[in-house]
mmCIF file of N, CA, C and O in Angstrom:
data_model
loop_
_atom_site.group_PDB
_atom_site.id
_atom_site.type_symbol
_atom_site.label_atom_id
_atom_site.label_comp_id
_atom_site.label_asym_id
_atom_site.label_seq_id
_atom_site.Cartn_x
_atom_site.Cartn_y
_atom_site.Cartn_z
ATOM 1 N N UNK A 6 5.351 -11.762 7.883
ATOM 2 C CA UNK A 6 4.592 -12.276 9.020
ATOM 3 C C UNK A 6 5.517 -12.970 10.009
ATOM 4 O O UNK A 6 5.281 -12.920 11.216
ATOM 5 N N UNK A 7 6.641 -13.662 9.479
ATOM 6 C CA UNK A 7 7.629 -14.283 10.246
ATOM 7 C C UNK A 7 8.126 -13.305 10.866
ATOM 8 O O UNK A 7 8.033 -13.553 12.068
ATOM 9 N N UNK A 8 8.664 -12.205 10.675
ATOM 10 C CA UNK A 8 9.764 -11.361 11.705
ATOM 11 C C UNK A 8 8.752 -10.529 12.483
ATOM 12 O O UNK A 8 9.136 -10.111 13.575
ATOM 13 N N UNK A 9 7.005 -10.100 11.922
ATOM 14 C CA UNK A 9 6.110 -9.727 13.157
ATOM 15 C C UNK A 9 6.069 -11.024 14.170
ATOM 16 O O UNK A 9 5.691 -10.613 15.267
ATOM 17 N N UNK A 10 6.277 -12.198 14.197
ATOM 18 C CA UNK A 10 5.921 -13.534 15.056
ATOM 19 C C UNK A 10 7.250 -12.773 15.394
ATOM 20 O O UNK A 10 7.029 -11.648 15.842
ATOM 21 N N UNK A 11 8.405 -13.063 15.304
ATOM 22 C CA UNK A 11 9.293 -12.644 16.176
ATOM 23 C C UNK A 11 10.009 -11.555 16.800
ATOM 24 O O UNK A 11 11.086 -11.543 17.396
ATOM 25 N N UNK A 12 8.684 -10.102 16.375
ATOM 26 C CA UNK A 12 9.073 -9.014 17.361
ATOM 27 C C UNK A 12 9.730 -8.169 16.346
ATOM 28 O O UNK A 12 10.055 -7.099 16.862
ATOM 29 N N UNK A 13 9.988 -8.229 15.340
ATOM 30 C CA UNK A 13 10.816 -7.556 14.333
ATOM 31 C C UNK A 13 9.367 -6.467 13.528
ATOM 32 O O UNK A 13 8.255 -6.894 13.218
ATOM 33 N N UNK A 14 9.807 -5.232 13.391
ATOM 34 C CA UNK A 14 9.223 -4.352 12.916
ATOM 35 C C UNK A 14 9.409 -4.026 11.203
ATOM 36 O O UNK A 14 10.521 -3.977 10.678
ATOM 37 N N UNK A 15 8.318 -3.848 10.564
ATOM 38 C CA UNK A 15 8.816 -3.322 9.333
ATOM 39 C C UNK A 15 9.086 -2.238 9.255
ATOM 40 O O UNK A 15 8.825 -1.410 10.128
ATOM 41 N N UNK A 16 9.862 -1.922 7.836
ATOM 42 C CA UNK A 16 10.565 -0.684 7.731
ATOM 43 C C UNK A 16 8.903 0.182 7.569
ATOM 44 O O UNK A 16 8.788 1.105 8.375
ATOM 45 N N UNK A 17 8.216 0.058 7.045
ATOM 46 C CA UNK A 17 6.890 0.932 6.845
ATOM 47 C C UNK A 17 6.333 1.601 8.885
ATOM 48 O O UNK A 17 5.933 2.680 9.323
ATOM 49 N N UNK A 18 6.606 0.350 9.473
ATOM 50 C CA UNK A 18 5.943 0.605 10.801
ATOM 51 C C UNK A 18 7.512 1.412 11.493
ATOM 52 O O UNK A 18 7.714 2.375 12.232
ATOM 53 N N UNK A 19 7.940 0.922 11.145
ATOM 54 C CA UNK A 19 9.222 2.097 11.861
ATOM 55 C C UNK A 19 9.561 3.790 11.324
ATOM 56 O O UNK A 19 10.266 4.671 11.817
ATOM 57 N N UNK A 20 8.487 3.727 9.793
ATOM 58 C CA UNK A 20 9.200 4.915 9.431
ATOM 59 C C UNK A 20 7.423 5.614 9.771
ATOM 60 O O UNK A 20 7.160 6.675 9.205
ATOM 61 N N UNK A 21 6.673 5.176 10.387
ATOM 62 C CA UNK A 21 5.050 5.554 11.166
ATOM 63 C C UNK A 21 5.308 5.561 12.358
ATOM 64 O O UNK A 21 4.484 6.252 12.957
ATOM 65 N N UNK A 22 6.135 5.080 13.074
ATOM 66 C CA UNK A 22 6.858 5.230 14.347
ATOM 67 C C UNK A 22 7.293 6.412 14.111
ATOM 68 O O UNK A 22 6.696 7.446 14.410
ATOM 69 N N UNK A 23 8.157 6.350 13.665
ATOM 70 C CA UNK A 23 9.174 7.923 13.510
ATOM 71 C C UNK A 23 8.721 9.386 13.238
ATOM 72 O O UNK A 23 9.135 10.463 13.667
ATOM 73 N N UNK A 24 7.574 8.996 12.241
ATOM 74 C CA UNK A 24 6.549 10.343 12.151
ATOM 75 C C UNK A 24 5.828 10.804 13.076
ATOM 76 O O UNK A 24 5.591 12.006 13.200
ATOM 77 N N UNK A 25 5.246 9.592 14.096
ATOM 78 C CA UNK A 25 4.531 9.948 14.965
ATOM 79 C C UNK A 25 5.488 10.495 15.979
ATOM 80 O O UNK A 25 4.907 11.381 16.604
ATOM 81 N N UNK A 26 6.734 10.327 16.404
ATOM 82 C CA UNK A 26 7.562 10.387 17.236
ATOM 83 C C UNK A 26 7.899 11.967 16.930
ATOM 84 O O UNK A 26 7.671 12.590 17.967
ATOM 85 N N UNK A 27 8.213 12.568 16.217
ATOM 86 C CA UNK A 27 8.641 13.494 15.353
ATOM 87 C C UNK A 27 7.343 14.907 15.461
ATOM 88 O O UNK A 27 7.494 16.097 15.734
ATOM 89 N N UNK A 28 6.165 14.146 15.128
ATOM 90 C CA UNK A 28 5.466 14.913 15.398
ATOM 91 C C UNK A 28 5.014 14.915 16.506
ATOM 92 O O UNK A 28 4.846 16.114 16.727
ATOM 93 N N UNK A 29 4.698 14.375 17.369
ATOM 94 C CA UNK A 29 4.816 14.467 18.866
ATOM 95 C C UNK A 29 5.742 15.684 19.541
ATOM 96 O O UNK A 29 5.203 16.631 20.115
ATOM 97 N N UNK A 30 7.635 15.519 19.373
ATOM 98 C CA UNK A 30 7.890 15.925 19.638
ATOM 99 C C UNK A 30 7.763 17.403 19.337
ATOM 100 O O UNK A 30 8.065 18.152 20.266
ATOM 101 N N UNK A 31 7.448 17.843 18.428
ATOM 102 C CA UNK A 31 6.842 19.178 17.619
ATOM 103 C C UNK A 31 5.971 19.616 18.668
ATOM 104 O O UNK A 31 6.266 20.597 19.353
ATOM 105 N N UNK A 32 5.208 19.139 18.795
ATOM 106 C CA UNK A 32 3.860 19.613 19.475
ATOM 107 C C UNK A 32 4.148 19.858 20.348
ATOM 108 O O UNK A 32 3.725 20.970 20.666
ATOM 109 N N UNK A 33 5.159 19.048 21.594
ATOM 110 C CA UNK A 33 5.189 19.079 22.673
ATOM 111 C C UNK A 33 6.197 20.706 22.760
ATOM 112 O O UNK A 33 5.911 21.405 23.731
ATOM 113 N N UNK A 34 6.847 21.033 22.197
ATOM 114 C CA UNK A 34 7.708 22.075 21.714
ATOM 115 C C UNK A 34 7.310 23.174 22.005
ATOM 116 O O UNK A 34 7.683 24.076 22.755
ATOM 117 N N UNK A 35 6.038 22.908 20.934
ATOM 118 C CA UNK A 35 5.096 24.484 20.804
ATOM 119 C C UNK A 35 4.434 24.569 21.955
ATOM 120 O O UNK A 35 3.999 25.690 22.218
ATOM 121 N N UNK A 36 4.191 23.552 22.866
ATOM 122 C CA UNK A 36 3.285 23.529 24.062
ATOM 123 C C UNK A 36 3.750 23.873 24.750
ATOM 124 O O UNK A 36 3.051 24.572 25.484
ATOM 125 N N UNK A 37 5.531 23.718 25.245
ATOM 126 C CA UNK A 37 6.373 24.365 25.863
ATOM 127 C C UNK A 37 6.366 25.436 25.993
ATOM 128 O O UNK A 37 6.229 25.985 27.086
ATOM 129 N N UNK A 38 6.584 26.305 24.371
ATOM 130 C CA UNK A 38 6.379 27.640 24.411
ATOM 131 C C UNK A 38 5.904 28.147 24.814
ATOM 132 O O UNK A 38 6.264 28.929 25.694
ATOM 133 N N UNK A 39 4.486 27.937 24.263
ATOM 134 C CA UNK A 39 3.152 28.522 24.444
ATOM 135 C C UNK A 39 3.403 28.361 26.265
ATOM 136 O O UNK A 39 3.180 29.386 26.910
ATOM 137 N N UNK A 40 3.633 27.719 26.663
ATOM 138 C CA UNK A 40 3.535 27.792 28.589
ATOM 139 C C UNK A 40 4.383 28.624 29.163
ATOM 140 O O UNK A 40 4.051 29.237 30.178
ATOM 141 N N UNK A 41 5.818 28.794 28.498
ATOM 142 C CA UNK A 41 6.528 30.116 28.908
ATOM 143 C C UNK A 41 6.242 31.341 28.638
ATOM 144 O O UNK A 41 6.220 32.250 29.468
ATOM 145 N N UNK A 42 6.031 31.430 27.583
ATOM 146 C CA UNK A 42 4.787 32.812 27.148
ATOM 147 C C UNK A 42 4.129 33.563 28.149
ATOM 148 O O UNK A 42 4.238 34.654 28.710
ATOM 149 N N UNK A 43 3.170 32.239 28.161
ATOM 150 C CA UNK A 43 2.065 32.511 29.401
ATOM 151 C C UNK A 43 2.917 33.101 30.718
ATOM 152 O O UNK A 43 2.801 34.224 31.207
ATOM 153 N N UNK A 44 3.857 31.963 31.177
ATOM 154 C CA UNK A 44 4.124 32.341 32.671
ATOM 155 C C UNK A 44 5.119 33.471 32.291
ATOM 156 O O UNK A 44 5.547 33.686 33.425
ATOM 157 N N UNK A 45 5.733 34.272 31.565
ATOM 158 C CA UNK A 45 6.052 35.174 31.382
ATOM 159 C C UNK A 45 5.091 36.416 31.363
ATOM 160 O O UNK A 45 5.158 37.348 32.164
ATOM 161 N N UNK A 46 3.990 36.275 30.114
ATOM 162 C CA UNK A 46 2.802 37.768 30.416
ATOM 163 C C UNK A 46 2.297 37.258 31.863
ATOM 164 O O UNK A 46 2.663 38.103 32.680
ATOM 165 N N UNK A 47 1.715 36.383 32.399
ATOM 166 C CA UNK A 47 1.258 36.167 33.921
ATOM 167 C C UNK A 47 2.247 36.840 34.870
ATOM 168 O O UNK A 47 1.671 37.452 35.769
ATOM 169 N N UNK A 48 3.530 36.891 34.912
ATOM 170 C CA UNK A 48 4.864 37.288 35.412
ATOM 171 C C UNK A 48 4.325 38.986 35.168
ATOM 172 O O UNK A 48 3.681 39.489 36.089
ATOM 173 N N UNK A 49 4.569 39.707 34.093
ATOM 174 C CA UNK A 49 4.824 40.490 33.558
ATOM 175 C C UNK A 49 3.115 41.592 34.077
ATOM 176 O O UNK A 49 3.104 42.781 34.395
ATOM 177 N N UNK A 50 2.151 40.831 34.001
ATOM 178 C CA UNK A 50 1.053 41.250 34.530
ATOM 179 C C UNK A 50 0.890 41.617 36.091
ATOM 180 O O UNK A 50 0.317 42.652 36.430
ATOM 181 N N UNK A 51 1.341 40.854 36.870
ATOM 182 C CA UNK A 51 1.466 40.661 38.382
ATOM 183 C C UNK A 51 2.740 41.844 38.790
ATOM 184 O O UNK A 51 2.688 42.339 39.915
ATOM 185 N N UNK A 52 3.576 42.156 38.084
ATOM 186 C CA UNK A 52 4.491 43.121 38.416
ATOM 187 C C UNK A 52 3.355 43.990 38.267
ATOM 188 O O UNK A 52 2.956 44.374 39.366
ATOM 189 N N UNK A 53 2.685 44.442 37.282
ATOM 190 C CA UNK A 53 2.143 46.107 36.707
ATOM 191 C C UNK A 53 0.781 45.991 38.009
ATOM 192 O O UNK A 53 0.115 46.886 38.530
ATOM 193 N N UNK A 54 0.769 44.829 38.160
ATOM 194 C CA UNK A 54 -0.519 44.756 39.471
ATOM 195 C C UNK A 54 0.096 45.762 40.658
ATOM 196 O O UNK A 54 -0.195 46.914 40.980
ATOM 197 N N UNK A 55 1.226 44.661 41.237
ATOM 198 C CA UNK A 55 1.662 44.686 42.352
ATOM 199 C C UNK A 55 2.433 46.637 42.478
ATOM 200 O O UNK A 55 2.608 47.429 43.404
ATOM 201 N N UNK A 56 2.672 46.654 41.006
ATOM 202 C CA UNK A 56 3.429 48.608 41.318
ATOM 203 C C UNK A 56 2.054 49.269 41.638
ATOM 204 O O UNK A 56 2.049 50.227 42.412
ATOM 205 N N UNK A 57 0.810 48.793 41.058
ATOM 206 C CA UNK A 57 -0.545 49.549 40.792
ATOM 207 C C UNK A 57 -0.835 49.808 42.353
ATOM 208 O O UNK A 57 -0.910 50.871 42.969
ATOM 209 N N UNK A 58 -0.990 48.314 42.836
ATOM 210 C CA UNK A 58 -1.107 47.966 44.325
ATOM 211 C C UNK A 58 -0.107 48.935 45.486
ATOM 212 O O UNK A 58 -0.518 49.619 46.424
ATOM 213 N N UNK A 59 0.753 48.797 45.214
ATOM 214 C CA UNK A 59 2.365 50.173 46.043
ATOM 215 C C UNK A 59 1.768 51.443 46.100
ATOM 216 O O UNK A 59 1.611 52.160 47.089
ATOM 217 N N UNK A 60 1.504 51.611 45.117
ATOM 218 C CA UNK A 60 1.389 52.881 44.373
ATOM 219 C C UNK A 60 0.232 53.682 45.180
ATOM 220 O O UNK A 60 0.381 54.779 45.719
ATOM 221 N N UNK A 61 -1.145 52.779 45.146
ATOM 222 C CA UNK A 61 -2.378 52.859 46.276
ATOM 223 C C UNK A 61 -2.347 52.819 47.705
ATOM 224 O O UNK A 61 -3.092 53.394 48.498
ATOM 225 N N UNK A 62 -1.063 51.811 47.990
ATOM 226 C CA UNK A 62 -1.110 52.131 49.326
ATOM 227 C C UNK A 62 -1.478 50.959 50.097
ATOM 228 O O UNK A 62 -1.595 50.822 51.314
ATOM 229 N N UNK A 63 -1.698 49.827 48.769
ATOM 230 C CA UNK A 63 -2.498 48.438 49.166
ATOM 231 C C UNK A 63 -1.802 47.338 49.497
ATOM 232 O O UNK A 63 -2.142 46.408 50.229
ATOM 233 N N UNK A 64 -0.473 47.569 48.709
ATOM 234 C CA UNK A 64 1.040 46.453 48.423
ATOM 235 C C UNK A 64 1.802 47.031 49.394
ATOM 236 O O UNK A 64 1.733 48.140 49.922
ATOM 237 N N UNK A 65 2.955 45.584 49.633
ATOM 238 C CA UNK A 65 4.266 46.281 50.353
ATOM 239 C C UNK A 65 5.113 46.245 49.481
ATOM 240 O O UNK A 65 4.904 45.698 48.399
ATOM 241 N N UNK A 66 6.592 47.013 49.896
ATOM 242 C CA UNK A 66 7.679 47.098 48.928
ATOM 243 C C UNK A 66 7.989 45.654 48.536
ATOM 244 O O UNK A 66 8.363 45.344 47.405
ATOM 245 N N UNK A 67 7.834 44.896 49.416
ATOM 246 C CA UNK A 67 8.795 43.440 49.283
ATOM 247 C C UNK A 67 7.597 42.547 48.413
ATOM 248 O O UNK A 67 8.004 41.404 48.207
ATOM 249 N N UNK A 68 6.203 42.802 47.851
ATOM 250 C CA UNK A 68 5.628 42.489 47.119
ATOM 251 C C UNK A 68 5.740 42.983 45.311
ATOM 252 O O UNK A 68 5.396 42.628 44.183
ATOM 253 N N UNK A 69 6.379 43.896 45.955
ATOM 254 C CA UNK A 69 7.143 44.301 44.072
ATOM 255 C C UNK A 69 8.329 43.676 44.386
ATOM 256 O O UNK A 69 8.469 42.593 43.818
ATOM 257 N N UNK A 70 9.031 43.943 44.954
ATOM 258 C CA UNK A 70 10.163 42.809 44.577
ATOM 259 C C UNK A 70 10.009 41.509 44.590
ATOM 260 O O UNK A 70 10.642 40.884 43.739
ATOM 261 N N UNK A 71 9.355 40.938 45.305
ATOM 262 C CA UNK A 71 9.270 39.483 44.969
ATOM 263 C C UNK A 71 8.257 39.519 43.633
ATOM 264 O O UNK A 71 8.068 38.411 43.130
ATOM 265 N N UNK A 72 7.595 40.630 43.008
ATOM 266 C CA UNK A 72 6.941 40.250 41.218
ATOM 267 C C UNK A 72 8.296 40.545 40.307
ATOM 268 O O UNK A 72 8.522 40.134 39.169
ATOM 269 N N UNK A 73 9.146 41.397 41.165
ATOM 270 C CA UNK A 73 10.226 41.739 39.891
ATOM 271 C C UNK A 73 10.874 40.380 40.284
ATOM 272 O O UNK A 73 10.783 39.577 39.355
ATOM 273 N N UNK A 74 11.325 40.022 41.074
ATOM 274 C CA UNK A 74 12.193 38.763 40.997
ATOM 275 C C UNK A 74 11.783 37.796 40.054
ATOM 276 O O UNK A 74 12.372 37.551 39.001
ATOM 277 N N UNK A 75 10.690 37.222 40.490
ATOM 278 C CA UNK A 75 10.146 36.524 39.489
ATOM 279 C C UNK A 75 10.161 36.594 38.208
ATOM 280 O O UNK A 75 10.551 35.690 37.469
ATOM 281 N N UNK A 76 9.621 37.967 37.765
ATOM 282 C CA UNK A 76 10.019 38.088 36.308
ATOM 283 C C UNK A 76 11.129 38.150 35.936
ATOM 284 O O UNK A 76 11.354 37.841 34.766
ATOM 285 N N UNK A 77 11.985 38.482 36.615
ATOM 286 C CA UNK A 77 13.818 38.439 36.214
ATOM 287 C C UNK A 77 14.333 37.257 35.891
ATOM 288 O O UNK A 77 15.150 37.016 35.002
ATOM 289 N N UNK A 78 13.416 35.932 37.255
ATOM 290 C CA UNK A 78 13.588 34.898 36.955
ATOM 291 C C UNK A 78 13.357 33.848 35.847
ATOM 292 O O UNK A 78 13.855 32.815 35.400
ATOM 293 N N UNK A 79 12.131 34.846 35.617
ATOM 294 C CA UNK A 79 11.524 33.855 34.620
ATOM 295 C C UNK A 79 12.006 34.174 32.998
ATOM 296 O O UNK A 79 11.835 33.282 32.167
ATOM 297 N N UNK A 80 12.683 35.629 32.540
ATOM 298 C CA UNK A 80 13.402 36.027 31.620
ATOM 299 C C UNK A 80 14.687 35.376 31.024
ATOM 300 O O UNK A 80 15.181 35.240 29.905
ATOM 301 N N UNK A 81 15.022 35.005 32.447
ATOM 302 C CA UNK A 81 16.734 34.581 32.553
ATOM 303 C C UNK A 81 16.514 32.593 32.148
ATOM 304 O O UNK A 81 17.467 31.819 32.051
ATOM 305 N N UNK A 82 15.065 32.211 31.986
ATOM 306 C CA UNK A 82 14.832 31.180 32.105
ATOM 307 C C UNK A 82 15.159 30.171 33.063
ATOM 308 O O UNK A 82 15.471 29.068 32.612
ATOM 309 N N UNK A 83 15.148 30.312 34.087
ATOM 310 C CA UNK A 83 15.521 29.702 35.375
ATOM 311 C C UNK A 83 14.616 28.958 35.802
ATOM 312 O O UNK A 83 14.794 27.876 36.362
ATOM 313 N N UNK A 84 13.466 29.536 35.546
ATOM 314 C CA UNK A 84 11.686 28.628 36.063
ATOM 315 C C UNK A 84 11.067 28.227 34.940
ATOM 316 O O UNK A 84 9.979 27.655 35.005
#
């Protein structure tokens, strides 16, 4: 009780600190992933749009290249 009065942590609350810290960072990890994923198939979808779109007569050239850029970009992990 003396070293909680003076700000001092026990080893029990530091090693519940650390788990939570630990698992936090985990999560945040997979959440990462899971978001590059995404903006990768989103990437990867918008190209097969935008050739679909060319292709019809609906897109311009510089609208597939700016979906391929993107996805190049987003492969190379840059975004």
């Amino acid at each position: 009780e003396t070293r909680n009065a003076a700000g001092q942590a026990s080893k029990a609350d530091l090693d519940a600190a650390t788990a939570t810290l630990t698992g936090a960072s985990a999560a945040a990890q997979a959440a990462e992933e899971r978001y590059r994923k995404a903006q990768l198939d989103a990437a990867a979808l918008n190209l097969h749009r935008q050739k679909r779109l060319f292709a019809l007569g609906a897109a311009r050239r510089s609208d597939v290249t700016r979906a391929e850029e993107k996805l190049a970009a987003l492969q190379r992990g840059e975004q």
